[in-house]
Amino acid sequence: MSKKPISFGKITLNFQKETSDNGASSGFGTFGRPIQEQKEIEELSDDLENQHVHQVMGIKNFGKKAKNYDIQEMMERAKKTAQEVAKKAMESKSKDDDEDVIGPLPPNLGQDDNNDDIGPPIPLNLIDKDKENTIITKQDGEDSYDELSDSDDDELPLEKRIPNTHEVEMHHGSKAVVALAVDPSGARLATGSIDYDVSFWDFAGMDSSMRSFRTLQPCENHPIRALQYSATGDSILVVSGSAQAKVLDRDGFEVLECVKGDQYITDMAKTKGHTAALNSGCWHPHIREEFMTCSQDGTLRLWLTENPKQHKSVIKPRQQGGLKTNPTACAFSRDGNTVACGYFDGSIQMWDHRKNFVNTSNVLRDAHQKQTEISSIAFSYLGSYLASRGNDDTLKLWDLRAFKKPLNIFSNLFSRYEQTDCNFSPDDTMVFTGESLQRNQDVGQLLFYNTKTFETVTSIEVTKSHVIKAIWHPKLNQIFIGCGNGVVKCYYDNKRSLRGAKLCIVKTHRKRQSVEVVSSQQIITPHALPLFKQEKLRTNKKKMEKERLDPVKSRRPDLPITSGQGGRVAASGSTLSSFVIRNLGLSKRVNDEQDPREAILKYAKEAEENPFWVAPAYKNTQPKTIFADEDGPSDAKKPKSE
């Protein structure tokens, strides 16, 4: 039984509500009335109570109960309504299949049972049955930043796929730029030169002046030979003319430095690092902590960033006769399972990264001319082709499935740098390389060749100098070129390229306004009244000069101890010489004319009367001392003849 008091002004009524054992209310309430009638009475009493509270306290709707909803009943109604709508839609579709349905279709209507698409279906006017890939571009006259589909790339000729409609020029310095690196996201560019400098360029922070935000010399007086960002873009590998490679972070601060080996050890496998100048280096494409370097000591070494004091493994290549040879270029395959290297004897050797590096997986002895550097080795994106660039003025294209003869040899490509590289386009349809200037040439070119027909696609006239490095970034769709006159050029397409240099050219370069400072001129009026006299400018020059002479205020260090003038005079007994002189009693000079015998006999009487050391010990046995006179011997000892 539960009681609820209800007041009508001064009258209070108590209503009781009977509940059964299971908590459900019974059919009759208090006073034998039905429950419905009792509810009406309670509602009336609640209204009277609310009116009373409103009159006393000014609060409306006091104690009003919230509405209760039956969720299960609502879901059943919604389900029933959905079934009716679906049934009507099916009937209308069966009557006329040609009519379009307005509005979103019901779930699983007109779709296959295996289709698990979520959300409303695609509108029919945007579905193109002829093309699989649909591109929604902007209106004419606006730049489109949407990537083109593969079908459109296939339709374009090879010459149109090269992003060379616009160019931007950046100045690294006056020496040749022999190293280029762009991070995987395309946000930053790093350039290295033979002038020992490494410059960092941030496309998001640069304006149209195209200035680098940092230039440093990470390897002191060693020329930079190779730069490469890691797979994550958080660090950059610096390979220089020294024997120690370095790893910097994105802002150019040093992270680690590889150890240098012992150059007096004959077996290079017993040393911890390289012992001669480095030639090239690169990161592993998938293992972010591993990188590789090759050196003129005839070894390739794999390193881990966790332990730069010891190489992970070492590779010792050999010539055909068994002698060692110097590696000039090294590279990982796109999947990271193969290590390839070109050597000074003209050979290309490969190892399996998943096994030990004792036996080679592929060897080609006569890949290029002997005693010439292989300046670059590049794998295609699909991993089926290999391109090699040599200083024998050739570019060779190889098929890794039949790695015995080149697919084609592109000749008459003069190169005077050991870092002249080659690379593939992102779709592997073209291979490109730079060309150095000859005597009869005025402009350096970047040449593009078709990988299927081996024909020259096009050539870009870059600058009036050598073309050394070139990178075609797949995400930005921009080409970065390093030249022999210290210029770095970037080529892009205004419609097909993304971000990168396009972010900089739209920002206008604003010169900083110099603040003009007008010096106040002092007017000297010696005969003016005291009220209008200007105080003299008191300078601290004389005061500082005076304090400079004071050894205490200037904190002057102690002067050296010297016997002459200008030094600090030693105190008595502070030096060894003064201590010895004082303790020997020679500070007061003795008269040279005094007889030393008289000086000793002066203390004879005192020694005889007050013996202290020797005399008491030999008092009983010591004979009497007899001293000879000064004039001569005594009478007893005089000769008898006298």
XYZ file of C-alpha atoms in Angstrom:
642
model
C 0.000 0.000 0.000
C 1.304 3.494 -0.879
C -0.158 6.727 0.387
C -0.002 10.066 -1.387
C -1.230 13.166 0.464
C -2.937 15.812 -1.685
C -3.831 19.208 -0.276
C -6.747 21.444 -1.317
C -5.841 24.668 0.399
C -6.154 23.704 4.053
C -7.774 20.297 3.390
C -5.499 17.274 2.882
C -6.725 13.994 1.408
C -4.886 10.664 1.493
C -5.343 8.310 -1.436
C -4.146 4.759 -1.332
C -3.063 2.686 -4.328
C -3.281 -1.053 -4.047
C -0.642 -3.140 -5.773
C -0.531 -6.814 -6.235
C 2.336 -9.045 -5.303
C 3.988 -8.786 -8.708
C 3.895 -4.952 -8.656
C 0.943 -4.462 -11.059
C -1.861 -2.216 -10.002
C -5.262 -3.807 -9.248
C -8.557 -2.918 -10.873
C -9.891 -0.811 -7.978
C -8.246 1.947 -6.008
C -9.044 3.491 -2.667
C -12.656 3.905 -1.628
C -13.599 1.099 -4.036
C -13.416 3.344 -7.127
C -12.059 2.150 -10.469
C -8.462 3.095 -11.390
C -9.518 5.327 -14.310
C -11.729 7.404 -12.051
C -8.986 7.537 -9.434
C -6.525 8.833 -12.075
C -8.904 11.645 -12.990
C -9.160 12.620 -9.344
C -5.346 12.629 -9.067
C -5.002 14.811 -12.165
C -7.561 17.244 -10.746
C -5.703 17.362 -7.443
C -2.400 17.953 -9.298
C -3.959 20.903 -11.146
C -5.196 22.394 -7.887
C -1.755 21.900 -6.332
C -0.028 23.598 -9.290
C -2.406 26.548 -9.027
C -1.638 26.859 -5.342
C 2.150 26.775 -5.949
C 1.759 29.334 -8.744
C -0.131 31.706 -6.416
C 2.361 31.318 -3.569
C 5.738 31.017 -5.383
C 4.975 32.140 -8.951
C 6.102 28.836 -10.552
C 4.076 27.320 -13.382
C 3.829 23.653 -14.363
C 5.289 22.538 -11.049
C 5.615 18.759 -10.756
C 4.488 18.086 -14.343
C 5.247 14.556 -15.392
C 7.113 13.697 -18.637
C 5.415 11.738 -21.368
C 6.153 8.042 -21.670
C 6.772 6.431 -25.082
C 6.513 2.790 -26.007
C 9.619 2.166 -28.168
C 8.653 -1.338 -29.197
C 5.292 -0.154 -30.478
C 6.942 2.691 -32.435
C 9.394 0.289 -34.112
C 6.603 -2.029 -35.126
C 4.745 0.870 -36.735
C 7.878 2.005 -38.621
C 8.544 -1.520 -39.850
C 4.999 -1.893 -41.029
C 5.135 1.445 -42.853
C 8.433 0.513 -44.570
C 6.980 -2.757 -45.786
C 3.982 -0.996 -47.251
C 6.203 1.571 -49.059
C 8.412 -1.183 -50.455
C 5.409 -3.125 -51.653
C 3.991 -0.100 -53.455
C 7.372 0.631 -55.055
C 7.666 -2.927 -56.340
C 4.203 -2.751 -57.817
C 4.935 0.566 -59.550
C 8.231 -0.770 -60.940
C 6.606 -3.886 -62.323
C 3.978 -1.781 -64.107
C 6.403 0.600 -65.772
C 10.145 -0.246 -65.804
C 11.070 2.771 -67.901
C 9.967 5.376 -65.398
C 12.573 6.814 -63.044
C 12.083 6.475 -59.315
C 12.179 9.818 -57.526
C 13.920 9.855 -54.184
C 16.125 7.252 -52.540
C 15.245 3.627 -53.098
C 14.307 1.366 -50.215
C 17.058 -0.866 -48.844
C 18.050 -3.829 -51.065
C 15.600 -2.700 -53.742
C 16.766 -3.380 -57.271
C 20.225 -4.453 -56.043
C 21.967 -7.770 -55.968
C 21.871 -9.818 -52.828
C 25.671 -9.846 -52.609
C 26.003 -6.048 -52.797
C 26.851 -4.580 -49.389
C 26.760 -0.891 -50.275
C 25.963 1.411 -47.361
C 24.010 4.607 -47.761
C 21.726 5.923 -50.497
C 22.435 4.781 -54.068
C 24.272 6.912 -56.649
C 21.927 9.111 -58.733
C 21.224 7.680 -62.134
C 22.276 10.802 -64.018
C 25.874 10.444 -62.742
C 26.300 6.792 -63.657
C 28.206 6.242 -66.902
C 27.944 2.679 -68.052
C 30.549 3.098 -70.792
C 33.359 4.282 -68.473
C 34.409 2.603 -65.270
C 36.162 5.637 -63.842
C 34.169 8.859 -63.664
C 35.958 12.193 -63.175
C 34.189 15.306 -61.936
C 36.259 18.314 -62.944
C 35.882 22.020 -62.377
C 34.576 24.508 -64.874
C 36.694 25.760 -67.747
C 39.321 28.280 -66.757
C 39.834 26.846 -63.253
C 42.674 24.640 -62.082
C 41.682 21.083 -61.352
C 43.446 19.423 -58.439
C 41.834 16.014 -58.985
C 44.110 13.240 -60.116
C 43.378 11.868 -63.539
C 42.310 8.286 -63.945
C 44.319 5.626 -65.684
C 42.034 5.684 -68.691
C 42.781 9.368 -69.362
C 46.521 8.816 -68.938
C 46.401 6.057 -71.492
C 44.644 8.298 -73.953
C 47.231 11.108 -73.681
C 50.387 10.861 -75.797
C 53.668 10.429 -73.954
C 54.812 13.955 -74.683
C 51.695 15.424 -73.064
C 52.205 13.406 -69.888
C 55.450 15.229 -69.095
C 54.676 18.169 -66.727
C 56.713 20.887 -68.436
C 54.246 23.688 -69.151
C 55.600 25.901 -66.344
C 58.955 26.190 -64.603
C 60.337 27.688 -61.397
C 63.987 28.472 -60.730
C 65.750 28.205 -57.368
C 69.347 29.233 -56.666
C 71.418 26.956 -54.457
C 74.782 28.626 -55.041
C 77.485 28.968 -57.660
C 78.740 25.354 -57.718
C 77.214 22.268 -59.331
C 74.192 20.703 -57.599
C 75.046 16.981 -57.569
C 72.493 15.769 -54.994
C 68.695 16.149 -54.864
C 66.094 14.694 -52.520
C 62.332 15.215 -52.180
C 60.462 13.754 -49.236
C 57.702 11.203 -49.970
C 54.897 13.683 -49.227
C 56.423 16.346 -51.488
C 56.508 19.039 -48.829
C 60.273 19.631 -48.709
C 63.273 19.587 -51.026
C 66.947 19.147 -50.097
C 69.828 20.062 -52.400
C 73.535 19.299 -52.020
C 76.510 20.664 -53.901
C 80.255 20.305 -54.223
C 80.574 23.562 -52.232
C 79.890 21.477 -49.060
C 76.439 23.101 -48.510
C 73.061 21.423 -48.023
C 69.994 23.649 -48.471
C 66.485 22.847 -47.267
C 63.417 24.192 -49.093
C 59.899 24.167 -47.653
C 57.213 24.670 -50.307
C 54.491 25.550 -47.805
C 56.587 28.274 -46.184
C 58.262 29.792 -49.270
C 56.991 32.690 -51.338
C 57.671 33.647 -54.939
C 61.264 34.617 -54.076
C 62.015 30.858 -53.706
C 64.564 31.091 -50.914
C 65.668 28.168 -48.783
C 64.935 28.353 -45.077
C 68.215 26.730 -43.987
C 71.694 26.174 -45.413
C 74.379 24.290 -43.523
C 77.576 22.268 -43.946
C 76.916 18.931 -42.226
C 80.186 17.282 -43.302
C 82.566 20.228 -42.905
C 84.928 20.453 -45.903
C 83.679 17.419 -47.798
C 81.587 17.705 -50.995
C 78.065 16.315 -50.867
C 77.568 13.303 -53.149
C 74.110 11.913 -52.376
C 70.965 12.878 -50.440
C 67.825 10.850 -49.837
C 64.817 11.100 -47.532
C 63.710 8.027 -45.628
C 60.484 6.191 -46.413
C 58.653 8.135 -43.692
C 60.280 11.467 -44.541
C 61.409 12.202 -40.978
C 65.159 11.915 -41.657
C 67.581 12.421 -44.522
C 70.739 10.494 -45.391
C 73.802 12.603 -46.260
C 76.624 10.927 -48.197
C 79.750 13.034 -48.606
C 83.375 12.674 -49.575
C 84.275 11.576 -46.060
C 84.203 7.983 -44.837
C 81.307 8.593 -42.423
C 77.707 8.980 -43.503
C 75.350 11.154 -41.463
C 71.620 11.173 -40.825
C 69.852 14.499 -40.260
C 66.299 15.226 -39.220
C 63.853 17.248 -41.317
C 65.191 20.555 -40.022
C 68.849 19.730 -40.682
C 69.994 18.806 -37.175
C 72.320 15.834 -36.862
C 70.805 12.600 -35.565
C 73.682 10.160 -35.937
C 77.059 9.656 -37.598
C 78.432 6.319 -38.737
C 81.686 5.098 -37.285
C 84.929 5.154 -39.255
C 86.809 1.904 -39.744
C 90.453 1.089 -39.107
C 92.400 1.796 -42.293
C 95.322 -0.398 -41.248
C 93.270 -3.608 -41.340
C 93.476 -5.464 -44.630
C 90.240 -7.444 -44.307
C 87.430 -4.901 -44.674
C 84.958 -7.288 -43.019
C 86.862 -6.937 -39.739
C 86.411 -3.180 -39.548
C 83.328 -1.507 -38.095
C 82.918 1.082 -40.852
C 84.230 2.521 -44.096
C 87.861 3.533 -44.365
C 87.725 5.605 -47.585
C 85.528 8.252 -49.193
C 81.873 7.410 -49.841
C 80.386 7.299 -53.334
C 76.651 6.731 -52.875
C 73.948 5.660 -50.431
C 70.210 5.061 -50.130
C 67.465 4.084 -47.666
C 65.605 0.801 -47.620
C 62.137 1.380 -49.163
C 60.221 -0.440 -46.398
C 62.513 -0.778 -43.360
C 62.688 2.755 -42.002
C 65.752 2.107 -39.790
C 68.023 0.609 -42.462
C 70.206 2.312 -45.056
C 73.104 1.367 -47.315
C 76.377 3.067 -48.291
C 79.155 2.199 -50.737
C 82.720 3.453 -50.557
C 86.019 3.532 -52.389
C 87.371 0.963 -49.939
C 85.596 -1.640 -52.110
C 82.684 -2.496 -49.789
C 78.968 -2.001 -49.413
C 77.690 -1.724 -45.861
C 74.182 -1.912 -44.453
C 73.492 0.140 -41.329
C 70.789 0.452 -38.713
C 69.995 3.805 -37.135
C 69.808 2.131 -33.737
C 73.504 1.153 -33.849
C 75.652 3.506 -35.950
C 78.831 2.300 -34.205
C 78.743 -1.059 -36.009
C 77.523 -1.968 -39.503
C 74.762 -4.532 -39.810
C 76.390 -6.447 -42.689
C 79.152 -5.910 -45.225
C 79.384 -6.895 -48.917
C 82.782 -7.366 -50.562
C 82.373 -7.518 -54.355
C 85.057 -8.925 -56.596
C 86.189 -8.530 -60.175
C 86.267 -11.376 -62.615
C 89.848 -12.173 -61.625
C 89.119 -12.084 -57.893
C 90.513 -8.642 -57.104
C 88.391 -6.071 -55.309
C 86.676 -3.256 -57.202
C 85.178 0.057 -56.147
C 81.374 0.445 -56.125
C 80.189 3.722 -57.661
C 76.354 3.489 -57.403
C 73.973 1.398 -55.306
C 70.196 1.014 -55.081
C 67.449 -1.089 -53.521
C 64.693 -2.583 -55.625
C 61.169 -1.223 -55.146
C 60.175 -4.162 -52.951
C 63.460 -4.014 -51.018
C 64.402 -7.649 -51.688
C 67.298 -6.946 -54.058
C 70.494 -4.948 -53.601
C 72.099 -3.776 -56.849
C 75.392 -2.017 -57.341
C 77.460 -0.768 -60.258
C 81.244 -0.955 -60.159
C 84.265 0.718 -61.654
C 85.081 -2.376 -63.704
C 81.809 -1.911 -65.645
C 79.895 -4.719 -63.954
C 76.479 -4.754 -62.261
C 76.079 -7.185 -59.354
C 72.978 -8.018 -57.324
C 72.327 -9.754 -54.012
C 69.212 -11.098 -52.325
C 68.482 -9.000 -49.231
C 66.636 -11.883 -47.564
C 69.722 -14.118 -47.614
C 73.356 -13.705 -46.683
C 75.501 -11.554 -48.934
C 78.084 -14.199 -49.782
C 76.786 -15.252 -53.184
C 75.329 -12.939 -55.803
C 71.896 -13.491 -57.327
C 72.709 -11.776 -60.662
C 76.038 -10.711 -62.154
C 76.656 -8.970 -65.451
C 80.356 -8.354 -66.062
C 80.272 -6.289 -69.269
C 77.328 -4.009 -68.484
C 79.321 -0.852 -69.277
C 82.767 0.003 -70.444
C 85.561 -1.020 -68.074
C 87.395 1.587 -66.005
C 84.421 3.973 -66.208
C 82.007 4.879 -63.438
C 78.432 3.644 -63.453
C 76.903 6.838 -62.128
C 73.343 5.644 -61.488
C 71.164 2.524 -61.196
C 67.364 2.794 -61.108
C 64.627 0.170 -60.810
C 61.267 0.676 -62.474
C 58.154 1.095 -60.348
C 56.771 -2.288 -61.382
C 60.152 -3.894 -60.814
C 60.616 -5.508 -64.236
C 63.082 -3.021 -65.772
C 66.459 -1.663 -64.726
C 68.167 1.448 -66.098
C 71.888 2.130 -65.754
C 73.746 5.339 -66.611
C 77.483 5.305 -67.165
C 80.260 7.728 -67.894
C 80.848 5.870 -71.164
C 78.189 8.236 -72.628
C 75.446 5.576 -72.639
C 72.119 4.834 -70.980
C 71.123 1.174 -71.001
C 67.714 -0.367 -70.371
C 67.618 -3.936 -68.993
C 64.926 -6.542 -68.496
C 65.459 -8.282 -65.163
C 63.731 -11.423 -66.427
C 66.437 -11.794 -69.105
C 69.364 -10.026 -67.536
C 72.068 -10.814 -70.076
C 71.688 -8.322 -72.895
C 70.274 -4.800 -72.727
C 66.932 -4.099 -74.320
C 68.352 -0.948 -75.848
C 71.426 1.290 -75.631
C 70.924 5.059 -75.784
C 74.287 6.463 -76.853
C 75.923 9.863 -77.354
C 74.913 11.050 -73.892
C 77.928 12.949 -72.627
C 78.439 12.996 -68.845
C 81.285 14.587 -66.944
C 79.974 14.027 -63.403
C 80.016 10.843 -61.347
C 76.515 11.641 -60.034
C 74.623 11.944 -63.353
C 71.507 9.855 -62.780
C 68.611 8.278 -64.657
C 65.096 7.384 -63.602
C 61.682 6.158 -64.736
C 58.404 8.020 -65.083
C 55.729 7.072 -62.521
C 53.895 4.904 -65.090
C 57.127 3.220 -66.361
C 56.430 4.324 -69.923
C 59.482 6.579 -70.138
C 63.062 6.693 -68.920
C 64.924 10.002 -68.669
C 68.435 11.234 -67.998
C 70.458 14.447 -68.098
C 73.232 15.432 -70.457
C 76.370 17.459 -69.792
C 77.502 20.224 -72.093
C 80.064 19.520 -74.774
C 82.217 22.078 -76.491
C 79.808 22.706 -79.339
C 76.680 22.833 -77.142
C 75.125 25.820 -75.408
C 72.153 24.395 -73.501
C 71.939 21.346 -71.244
C 69.043 19.001 -71.958
C 66.884 16.485 -70.135
C 66.078 13.624 -72.540
C 63.023 11.339 -72.390
C 62.882 7.917 -74.107
C 60.049 5.457 -74.659
C 60.617 2.189 -72.793
C 58.664 0.145 -75.361
C 59.649 1.593 -78.738
C 62.995 3.085 -77.500
C 62.332 6.276 -79.424
C 63.104 9.769 -78.187
C 59.881 11.239 -76.805
C 61.094 14.791 -76.206
C 63.934 16.837 -74.750
C 63.706 19.801 -72.384
C 66.279 22.575 -72.672
C 66.949 23.284 -69.018
C 69.787 25.795 -68.657
C 73.102 26.918 -70.126
C 74.983 24.404 -68.050
C 75.188 20.698 -67.279
C 72.123 18.681 -66.253
C 73.182 16.336 -63.451
C 70.257 15.251 -61.279
C 66.560 14.819 -62.128
C 63.655 13.546 -59.993
C 60.068 13.000 -61.193
C 57.965 12.993 -58.043
C 54.958 10.673 -58.478
C 52.641 12.442 -56.015
C 53.368 16.017 -57.005
C 53.752 15.169 -60.722
C 56.652 17.637 -60.846
C 60.222 17.293 -62.130
C 63.147 18.701 -60.106
C 66.478 19.179 -61.894
C 69.919 20.025 -60.471
C 72.276 21.896 -62.795
C 75.986 22.538 -62.997
C 75.705 26.294 -62.367
C 74.055 25.942 -58.940
C 70.495 26.360 -60.231
C 67.636 24.017 -59.274
C 64.680 24.023 -61.649
C 61.192 22.681 -61.085
C 58.884 21.846 -64.002
C 55.163 21.328 -63.461
C 51.824 21.284 -65.248
C 49.330 23.883 -64.082
C 46.410 21.457 -64.382
C 47.933 18.051 -63.729
C 50.449 18.849 -60.971
C 49.599 19.130 -57.296
C 50.977 21.348 -54.523
C 54.794 21.591 -54.440
C 56.084 24.625 -56.310
C 52.529 25.704 -57.136
C 52.090 26.747 -53.519
C 55.003 29.201 -53.723
C 54.351 31.075 -56.949
C 51.005 32.417 -55.761
C 52.572 34.056 -52.681
C 53.933 37.502 -53.427
C 57.255 38.433 -51.926
C 56.970 41.442 -49.636
C 60.000 43.409 -48.591
C 60.363 44.201 -44.951
C 59.793 47.859 -44.177
C 62.886 49.401 -42.638
C 62.187 51.499 -39.576
C 63.731 54.959 -39.947
C 65.309 56.255 -36.749
C 66.026 60.010 -36.510
C 68.867 60.771 -34.130
C 68.080 63.573 -31.698
C 70.562 66.441 -32.057
C 71.891 67.930 -28.833
C 71.833 71.720 -28.505
C 74.439 73.082 -26.111
C 73.446 76.305 -24.286
C 76.122 77.033 -21.644
C 74.748 80.480 -20.662
C 71.097 79.494 -20.331
C 69.194 79.789 -17.086
C 69.360 76.782 -14.795
C 65.704 76.045 -15.517
C 66.357 75.703 -19.247
C 69.774 74.110 -19.146
C 70.028 70.695 -20.649
C 71.806 68.104 -18.657
C 75.039 66.895 -20.105
C 75.049 63.399 -21.456
C 76.920 61.407 -18.917
C 78.823 58.618 -20.509
C 80.241 55.701 -18.642
C 83.446 55.664 -20.639
C 85.678 57.186 -17.963
C 84.046 55.132 -15.282
C 84.647 51.950 -17.251
C 88.278 52.882 -17.873
C 88.770 53.472 -14.169
C 87.181 50.158 -13.270
C 89.324 48.482 -15.882
C 92.450 49.533 -14.004
C 91.061 48.244 -10.720
C 92.091 44.574 -10.470
C 89.233 43.760 -8.104
C 86.365 45.233 -10.146
C 87.757 44.099 -13.484
C 88.396 40.645 -12.034
C 91.892 40.587 -13.443
C 93.632 37.218 -13.103
C 96.833 36.937 -11.125
C 99.945 37.969 -12.981
C 102.774 35.469 -13.381
C 105.479 35.379 -10.686
C 108.649 37.004 -11.986
C 111.739 38.344 -10.321
C 111.801 41.481 -12.493
C 109.350 44.300 -12.939
C 105.796 43.936 -14.216
C 105.052 40.670 -12.474
C 103.754 39.523 -9.136
C 106.459 39.550 -6.445
C 106.596 36.362 -4.431
C 106.018 36.569 -0.697
C 108.758 35.425 1.665
C 108.853 31.659 1.770
C 106.165 31.120 -0.861
C 108.624 29.851 -3.461
C 111.148 27.064 -3.158
C 114.192 29.292 -3.536
C 113.057 31.769 -0.889
C 112.193 28.922 1.470
C 115.645 27.370 1.136
C 117.419 30.700 1.597
C 115.442 31.548 4.711
C 115.951 28.190 6.398
C 119.676 28.047 5.694
C 120.200 31.358 7.397
C 121.813 32.898 4.366
C 119.365 35.736 4.071
C 121.870 37.814 6.105
C 125.175 37.620 4.393
C 128.141 36.629 6.599
C 131.299 38.688 6.448
C 133.677 36.987 4.072
C 136.749 38.044 6.157
C 135.619 36.109 9.296
C 137.467 32.845 9.958
C 135.108 29.888 10.094
C 137.268 28.252 12.826
C 136.750 31.210 15.097
C 133.057 31.162 14.402
C 132.851 27.555 15.585
C 135.110 27.981 18.651
C 132.896 30.804 19.757
C 130.349 28.194 20.859
C 132.890 25.799 22.463
C 132.511 27.064 26.000
C 128.699 26.863 25.847
C 128.884 23.361 24.410
C 131.237 22.235 27.158
C 129.185 23.656 29.997
C 125.818 22.563 28.669
C 126.322 19.398 26.634
C 123.176 18.173 24.958
C 123.722 15.503 22.300
C 127.097 13.746 21.897
C 129.078 14.776 24.975
C 126.849 13.111 27.630
C 126.951 9.781 25.792
C 130.758 9.635 25.646
C 131.483 11.454 28.942
C 133.263 8.531 30.615
C 135.240 7.277 27.631
C 135.922 10.438 25.668
C 139.475 11.669 25.892
C 140.270 15.239 26.659
C 140.277 17.438 23.590
C 143.412 19.344 22.892
C 143.356 22.161 20.423
C 146.479 23.353 18.760
C 147.566 26.933 19.070
C 147.467 29.288 16.193
C 151.165 30.068 16.365
C 152.269 26.512 15.839
C 152.526 23.082 17.433
C 152.984 22.699 21.194
C 156.340 22.127 22.915
C 155.795 18.468 23.469
C 155.368 17.867 19.801
C 158.202 20.106 18.637
C 161.078 18.356 16.989
C 164.174 17.648 19.179
C 166.435 19.603 16.905
C 164.759 22.769 18.028
